[in-house]
């Protein structure tokens, strides 16, 4: 679907914009996919520290930076939790 919206460059100019229904977008995480094996805990924590260092200062006004940060931080958080679960399972055995 295309709509026309006013823009401010140049004044009064109208340009078509493509609208994508939200239902067609991919989610950040798809729980139906087979999860990867958990990394060792020290590796997962190292990746999380690296991601926080790299993306911790990203501007909340920069859409691309926020999408990148969300994607990477989601992945490392899932790895840390999987590594913690695996570590607890090994200790219990």
mmCIF file of C-alpha atoms in Angstrom:
data_model
loop_
_atom_site.group_PDB
_atom_site.id
_atom_site.type_symbol
_atom_site.label_atom_id
_atom_site.label_comp_id
_atom_site.label_asym_id
_atom_site.label_seq_id
_atom_site.Cartn_x
_atom_site.Cartn_y
_atom_site.Cartn_z
ATOM 1 C CA UNK A 1 0.000 0.000 0.000
ATOM 2 C CA UNK A 2 1.304 3.482 -0.835
ATOM 3 C CA UNK A 3 0.259 6.714 0.824
ATOM 4 C CA UNK A 4 1.329 10.271 0.167
ATOM 5 C CA UNK A 5 2.644 12.342 3.043
ATOM 6 C CA UNK A 6 3.731 15.961 3.236
ATOM 7 C CA UNK A 7 7.459 16.550 3.576
ATOM 8 C CA UNK A 8 9.346 19.672 4.533
ATOM 9 C CA UNK A 9 11.991 19.411 1.793
ATOM 10 C CA UNK A 10 11.108 21.169 -0.477
ATOM 11 C CA UNK A 11 8.243 23.009 1.142
ATOM 12 C CA UNK A 12 4.875 21.477 0.322
ATOM 13 C CA UNK A 13 6.319 18.634 -1.749
ATOM 14 C CA UNK A 14 4.429 15.344 -1.436
ATOM 15 C CA UNK A 15 6.143 11.999 -1.933
ATOM 16 C CA UNK A 16 4.767 8.453 -1.906
ATOM 17 C CA UNK A 17 5.755 6.319 1.060
ATOM 18 C CA UNK A 18 5.431 2.544 1.155
ATOM 19 C CA UNK A 19 3.556 1.293 4.214
ATOM 20 C CA UNK A 20 4.367 -2.231 5.417
ATOM 21 C CA UNK A 21 1.737 -3.933 7.597
ATOM 22 C CA UNK A 22 3.198 -4.917 10.969
ATOM 23 C CA UNK A 23 1.872 -8.451 10.560
ATOM 24 C CA UNK A 24 4.366 -9.039 7.730
ATOM 25 C CA UNK A 25 7.441 -8.103 9.777
ATOM 26 C CA UNK A 26 9.690 -10.730 11.346
ATOM 27 C CA UNK A 27 9.839 -10.878 15.147
ATOM 28 C CA UNK A 28 13.134 -10.323 16.950
ATOM 29 C CA UNK A 29 12.967 -13.869 18.293
ATOM 30 C CA UNK A 30 11.236 -16.861 16.764
ATOM 31 C CA UNK A 31 10.645 -19.497 19.437
ATOM 32 C CA UNK A 32 9.742 -22.102 16.793
ATOM 33 C CA UNK A 33 13.346 -22.234 15.573
ATOM 34 C CA UNK A 34 15.633 -24.844 17.084
ATOM 35 C CA UNK A 35 17.898 -23.134 19.619
ATOM 36 C CA UNK A 36 21.660 -23.284 19.229
ATOM 37 C CA UNK A 37 23.671 -25.151 21.873
ATOM 38 C CA UNK A 38 24.540 -22.992 24.861
ATOM 39 C CA UNK A 39 28.024 -21.494 24.796
ATOM 40 C CA UNK A 40 30.265 -21.915 27.845
ATOM 41 C CA UNK A 41 29.298 -19.455 30.576
ATOM 42 C CA UNK A 42 32.553 -17.470 30.427
ATOM 43 C CA UNK A 43 32.178 -17.045 26.654
ATOM 44 C CA UNK A 44 28.548 -15.902 26.981
ATOM 45 C CA UNK A 45 29.455 -13.381 29.691
ATOM 46 C CA UNK A 46 32.346 -12.101 27.561
ATOM 47 C CA UNK A 47 30.017 -11.612 24.595
ATOM 48 C CA UNK A 48 27.526 -9.769 26.793
ATOM 49 C CA UNK A 49 30.228 -7.436 28.130
ATOM 50 C CA UNK A 50 31.438 -6.766 24.573
ATOM 51 C CA UNK A 51 27.886 -6.005 23.380
ATOM 52 C CA UNK A 52 27.232 -3.649 26.292
ATOM 53 C CA UNK A 53 30.496 -1.834 25.619
ATOM 54 C CA UNK A 54 29.752 -1.527 21.906
ATOM 55 C CA UNK A 55 26.040 -0.648 22.051
ATOM 56 C CA UNK A 56 25.656 0.865 25.525
ATOM 57 C CA UNK A 57 26.193 4.395 24.288
ATOM 58 C CA UNK A 58 23.970 4.153 21.198
ATOM 59 C CA UNK A 59 21.662 7.116 20.694
ATOM 60 C CA UNK A 60 18.005 6.404 21.372
ATOM 61 C CA UNK A 61 17.249 8.863 18.555
ATOM 62 C CA UNK A 62 19.073 6.713 15.984
ATOM 63 C CA UNK A 63 16.667 4.055 14.732
ATOM 64 C CA UNK A 64 19.352 1.976 13.029
ATOM 65 C CA UNK A 65 21.523 1.973 16.161
ATOM 66 C CA UNK A 66 18.563 0.915 18.307
ATOM 67 C CA UNK A 67 17.637 -1.953 15.978
ATOM 68 C CA UNK A 68 21.258 -3.142 15.930
ATOM 69 C CA UNK A 69 21.557 -2.879 19.702
ATOM 70 C CA UNK A 70 18.262 -4.666 20.309
ATOM 71 C CA UNK A 71 19.181 -7.503 17.983
ATOM 72 C CA UNK A 72 22.657 -8.070 19.413
ATOM 73 C CA UNK A 73 21.622 -7.616 23.058
ATOM 74 C CA UNK A 74 18.675 -9.987 22.607
ATOM 75 C CA UNK A 75 21.037 -12.637 21.274
ATOM 76 C CA UNK A 76 23.656 -12.284 23.991
ATOM 77 C CA UNK A 77 21.024 -12.224 26.735
ATOM 78 C CA UNK A 78 19.570 -15.471 25.400
ATOM 79 C CA UNK A 79 23.094 -16.968 25.270
ATOM 80 C CA UNK A 80 23.816 -15.926 28.876
ATOM 81 C CA UNK A 81 20.548 -17.438 30.097
ATOM 82 C CA UNK A 82 21.137 -20.660 28.138
ATOM 83 C CA UNK A 83 24.689 -20.861 29.512
ATOM 84 C CA UNK A 84 23.427 -20.328 33.074
ATOM 85 C CA UNK A 85 20.786 -23.030 32.623
ATOM 86 C CA UNK A 86 23.375 -25.447 31.202
ATOM 87 C CA UNK A 87 25.779 -24.647 34.047
ATOM 88 C CA UNK A 88 23.077 -25.322 36.655
ATOM 89 C CA UNK A 89 22.160 -28.598 34.946
ATOM 90 C CA UNK A 90 25.822 -29.721 34.954
ATOM 91 C CA UNK A 91 26.208 -28.849 38.636
ATOM 92 C CA UNK A 92 23.041 -30.723 39.563
ATOM 93 C CA UNK A 93 24.187 -33.882 37.758
#
